[in-house]
Amino acid sequence: MAIAAAIVLPIGLLFLLSGLIINFIQALLFILVRPFSKNIFRRINKEVAELLWLEIVWLFDWWANVKVELYTDQETYGIMGKEPALIISNHRSDIDWLVGWVLAQRVGCLGNTIALAKKSLSYLPVLGWSMWFSGCISLERSWNKDENILKKELASHIQSF
């Protein structure tokens, strides 16, 4: 128990501290850069957000020792990470989003990942704020409200490619 606490506590504090620093940098970029150029904001924010998200991917690899294997043909593998893609997971576990992040990291597009998430997640410090600054789509989980949000947000993201 003491060994686990000796490892978990420093890693948790490191994640929290680095996450708050990254959120602060993202907020500065949002205020100072985004009003002038959304494109430049997205490019810089991609690199900043990826620093935080890589910590989670690393923990998934190292601590949980989970291996993600991808089965696909060579042509599909060759274009992964080079053009827009949509991954729909079956939501059989609480960490299926993390498997998507591991896959995105493996093909070099983790910082450009855009997720659909519950709106309440965007209020969480560190991860939720980072996802909000990165343009993740927040849903109410009510089709009457979410239909228009999805149409607007997906159209906005498609135009940026």
mmCIF file of C-alpha atoms in Angstrom:
data_model
loop_
_atom_site.group_PDB
_atom_site.id
_atom_site.type_symbol
_atom_site.label_atom_id
_atom_site.label_comp_id
_atom_site.label_asym_id
_atom_site.label_seq_id
_atom_site.Cartn_x
_atom_site.Cartn_y
_atom_site.Cartn_z
ATOM 1 C CA MET A 1 0.000 0.000 0.000
ATOM 2 C CA ALA A 2 2.806 2.418 0.907
ATOM 3 C CA ILE A 3 4.628 1.670 -2.350
ATOM 4 C CA ALA A 4 1.517 2.399 -4.392
ATOM 5 C CA ALA A 5 1.003 5.678 -2.523
ATOM 6 C CA ALA A 6 4.665 6.576 -3.037
ATOM 7 C CA ILE A 7 4.166 6.203 -6.784
ATOM 8 C CA VAL A 8 0.585 7.391 -7.266
ATOM 9 C CA LEU A 9 0.822 10.566 -5.191
ATOM 10 C CA PRO A 10 3.804 12.123 -7.019
ATOM 11 C CA ILE A 11 2.402 11.159 -10.432
ATOM 12 C CA GLY A 12 -1.009 12.576 -9.490
ATOM 13 C CA LEU A 13 0.516 15.807 -8.225
ATOM 14 C CA LEU A 14 2.682 16.085 -11.337
ATOM 15 C CA PHE A 15 -0.366 15.596 -13.559
ATOM 16 C CA LEU A 16 -2.397 18.153 -11.618
ATOM 17 C CA LEU A 17 0.362 20.767 -11.536
ATOM 18 C CA SER A 18 1.419 20.333 -15.159
ATOM 19 C CA GLY A 19 -2.242 20.262 -16.190
ATOM 20 C CA LEU A 20 -2.979 23.564 -14.470
ATOM 21 C CA ILE A 21 0.093 25.117 -16.097
ATOM 22 C CA ILE A 22 -1.043 23.835 -19.494
ATOM 23 C CA ASN A 23 -4.583 25.150 -18.856
ATOM 24 C CA PHE A 24 -3.082 28.551 -18.010
ATOM 25 C CA ILE A 25 -1.057 28.532 -21.252
ATOM 26 C CA GLN A 26 -4.167 27.498 -23.188
ATOM 27 C CA ALA A 27 -6.161 30.330 -21.593
ATOM 28 C CA LEU A 28 -3.475 32.842 -22.550
ATOM 29 C CA LEU A 29 -3.450 31.539 -26.113
ATOM 30 C CA PHE A 30 -7.247 31.647 -26.215
ATOM 31 C CA ILE A 31 -7.266 35.297 -25.111
ATOM 32 C CA LEU A 32 -4.196 36.577 -26.973
ATOM 33 C CA VAL A 33 -3.981 34.508 -30.174
ATOM 34 C CA ARG A 34 -7.417 33.084 -31.038
ATOM 35 C CA PRO A 35 -9.128 36.466 -31.650
ATOM 36 C CA PHE A 36 -6.610 37.158 -34.408
ATOM 37 C CA SER A 37 -6.113 33.716 -35.932
ATOM 38 C CA LYS A 38 -8.025 30.551 -35.079
ATOM 39 C CA ASN A 39 -5.659 28.592 -37.295
ATOM 40 C CA ILE A 40 -2.527 29.673 -35.409
ATOM 41 C CA PHE A 41 -4.323 29.086 -32.094
ATOM 42 C CA ARG A 42 -5.212 25.527 -33.136
ATOM 43 C CA ARG A 43 -1.651 24.773 -34.271
ATOM 44 C CA ILE A 44 -0.081 25.991 -31.025
ATOM 45 C CA ASN A 45 -2.819 24.527 -28.817
ATOM 46 C CA LYS A 46 -2.372 21.143 -30.508
ATOM 47 C CA GLU A 47 1.191 20.972 -29.241
ATOM 48 C CA VAL A 48 0.317 22.275 -25.766
ATOM 49 C CA ALA A 49 -2.673 19.942 -25.259
ATOM 50 C CA GLU A 50 -0.693 16.981 -26.511
ATOM 51 C CA LEU A 51 1.844 17.502 -23.714
ATOM 52 C CA LEU A 52 -0.891 16.900 -21.159
ATOM 53 C CA TRP A 53 -2.650 14.126 -23.023
ATOM 54 C CA LEU A 54 0.631 12.248 -23.515
ATOM 55 C CA GLU A 55 0.897 11.935 -19.737
ATOM 56 C CA ILE A 56 -2.376 10.011 -19.698
ATOM 57 C CA VAL A 57 -1.372 7.830 -22.639
ATOM 58 C CA TRP A 58 1.961 7.098 -20.944
ATOM 59 C CA LEU A 59 0.204 6.088 -17.722
ATOM 60 C CA PHE A 60 -2.098 3.829 -19.702
ATOM 61 C CA ASP A 61 0.900 2.139 -21.315
ATOM 62 C CA TRP A 62 3.154 1.974 -18.271
ATOM 63 C CA TRP A 63 0.874 1.539 -15.268
ATOM 64 C CA ALA A 64 -1.971 -0.443 -16.747
ATOM 65 C CA ASN A 65 0.304 -2.234 -19.221
ATOM 66 C CA VAL A 66 -2.555 -2.343 -21.715
ATOM 67 C CA LYS A 67 -1.597 -3.098 -25.296
ATOM 68 C CA VAL A 68 -3.648 -1.638 -28.142
ATOM 69 C CA GLU A 69 -3.469 -3.678 -31.335
ATOM 70 C CA LEU A 70 -4.802 -2.411 -34.636
ATOM 71 C CA TYR A 71 -5.819 -4.754 -37.403
ATOM 72 C CA THR A 72 -6.118 -3.047 -40.770
ATOM 73 C CA ASP A 73 -4.867 -3.258 -44.329
ATOM 74 C CA GLN A 74 -1.629 -1.546 -45.375
ATOM 75 C CA GLU A 75 -3.381 1.163 -47.425
ATOM 76 C CA THR A 76 -5.560 2.272 -44.503
ATOM 77 C CA TYR A 77 -2.609 2.180 -42.120
ATOM 78 C CA GLY A 78 -0.625 4.378 -44.518
ATOM 79 C CA ILE A 79 -3.174 7.200 -44.435
ATOM 80 C CA MET A 80 -3.939 7.068 -40.716
ATOM 81 C CA GLY A 81 -3.129 10.392 -39.058
ATOM 82 C CA LYS A 82 -2.820 12.144 -42.404
ATOM 83 C CA GLU A 83 -6.483 12.873 -43.098
ATOM 84 C CA PRO A 84 -9.641 13.408 -41.030
ATOM 85 C CA ALA A 85 -11.176 10.266 -39.582
ATOM 86 C CA LEU A 86 -14.074 9.340 -37.347
ATOM 87 C CA ILE A 87 -13.680 6.658 -34.704
ATOM 88 C CA ILE A 88 -16.851 5.364 -33.103
ATOM 89 C CA SER A 89 -16.237 3.179 -30.101
ATOM 90 C CA ASN A 90 -18.817 0.767 -28.740
ATOM 91 C CA HIS A 91 -18.521 2.259 -25.221
ATOM 92 C CA ARG A 92 -18.115 -1.119 -23.585
ATOM 93 C CA SER A 93 -15.794 0.307 -20.966
ATOM 94 C CA ASP A 94 -15.076 3.551 -19.172
ATOM 95 C CA ILE A 95 -11.732 3.904 -20.891
ATOM 96 C CA ASP A 96 -12.643 3.391 -24.547
ATOM 97 C CA TRP A 97 -11.865 7.087 -25.141
ATOM 98 C CA LEU A 98 -8.371 6.407 -23.845
ATOM 99 C CA VAL A 99 -7.895 3.588 -26.348
ATOM 100 C CA GLY A 100 -8.820 6.121 -29.046
ATOM 101 C CA TRP A 101 -6.178 8.501 -27.680
ATOM 102 C CA VAL A 102 -3.553 5.726 -27.683
ATOM 103 C CA LEU A 103 -4.403 4.951 -31.295
ATOM 104 C CA ALA A 104 -4.257 8.665 -32.213
ATOM 105 C CA GLN A 105 -0.890 9.001 -30.492
ATOM 106 C CA ARG A 106 0.494 5.993 -32.361
ATOM 107 C CA VAL A 107 -0.350 7.545 -35.734
ATOM 108 C CA GLY A 108 0.787 11.043 -34.732
ATOM 109 C CA CYS A 109 -2.438 13.001 -34.424
ATOM 110 C CA LEU A 110 -3.207 13.019 -30.691
ATOM 111 C CA GLY A 111 -3.176 16.819 -30.385
ATOM 112 C CA ASN A 112 -5.742 17.126 -33.182
ATOM 113 C CA THR A 113 -8.186 14.720 -31.564
ATOM 114 C CA ILE A 114 -11.695 16.052 -31.093
ATOM 115 C CA ALA A 115 -14.007 14.091 -28.845
ATOM 116 C CA LEU A 116 -17.702 14.154 -28.132
ATOM 117 C CA ALA A 117 -18.160 14.362 -24.376
ATOM 118 C CA LYS A 118 -20.700 15.185 -21.711
ATOM 119 C CA LYS A 119 -20.972 18.914 -21.147
ATOM 120 C CA SER A 120 -20.209 18.477 -17.441
ATOM 121 C CA LEU A 121 -16.715 17.229 -18.362
ATOM 122 C CA SER A 122 -15.780 20.673 -19.721
ATOM 123 C CA TYR A 123 -16.086 22.080 -16.174
ATOM 124 C CA LEU A 124 -13.425 19.732 -14.762
ATOM 125 C CA PRO A 125 -10.047 21.371 -14.190
ATOM 126 C CA VAL A 126 -7.092 20.070 -16.155
ATOM 127 C CA LEU A 127 -8.507 17.411 -18.516
ATOM 128 C CA GLY A 128 -11.951 18.954 -19.076
ATOM 129 C CA TRP A 129 -10.578 22.468 -19.566
ATOM 130 C CA SER A 130 -7.889 21.158 -21.893
ATOM 131 C CA MET A 131 -10.497 19.377 -23.993
ATOM 132 C CA TRP A 132 -12.675 22.517 -24.073
ATOM 133 C CA PHE A 133 -9.774 24.684 -25.276
ATOM 134 C CA SER A 134 -9.011 22.030 -27.908
ATOM 135 C CA GLY A 135 -12.499 22.237 -29.362
ATOM 136 C CA CYS A 136 -13.996 19.015 -28.098
ATOM 137 C CA ILE A 137 -17.743 18.961 -28.582
ATOM 138 C CA SER A 138 -19.767 19.155 -25.354
ATOM 139 C CA LEU A 139 -23.152 17.443 -25.434
ATOM 140 C CA GLU A 140 -26.145 17.740 -23.122
ATOM 141 C CA ARG A 141 -27.185 14.115 -23.762
ATOM 142 C CA SER A 142 -30.540 15.275 -25.034
ATOM 143 C CA TRP A 143 -31.087 14.830 -28.777
ATOM 144 C CA ASN A 144 -33.303 17.926 -28.978
ATOM 145 C CA LYS A 145 -30.374 20.095 -27.860
ATOM 146 C CA ASP A 146 -27.505 17.998 -29.195
ATOM 147 C CA GLU A 147 -28.705 17.748 -32.799
ATOM 148 C CA ASN A 148 -28.062 21.450 -33.463
ATOM 149 C CA ILE A 149 -24.813 21.438 -31.456
ATOM 150 C CA LEU A 150 -23.487 18.500 -33.493
ATOM 151 C CA LYS A 151 -24.459 20.044 -36.835
ATOM 152 C CA LYS A 152 -22.851 23.386 -35.967
ATOM 153 C CA GLU A 153 -19.683 21.998 -34.386
ATOM 154 C CA LEU A 154 -19.017 19.301 -36.980
ATOM 155 C CA ALA A 155 -19.518 21.825 -39.805
ATOM 156 C CA SER A 156 -17.066 24.154 -38.064
ATOM 157 C CA HIS A 157 -14.438 21.420 -37.667
ATOM 158 C CA ILE A 158 -14.847 20.190 -41.234
ATOM 159 C CA GLN A 159 -14.251 23.724 -42.572
ATOM 160 C CA SER A 160 -10.987 23.935 -40.641
ATOM 161 C CA PHE A 161 -9.578 20.977 -42.605
#
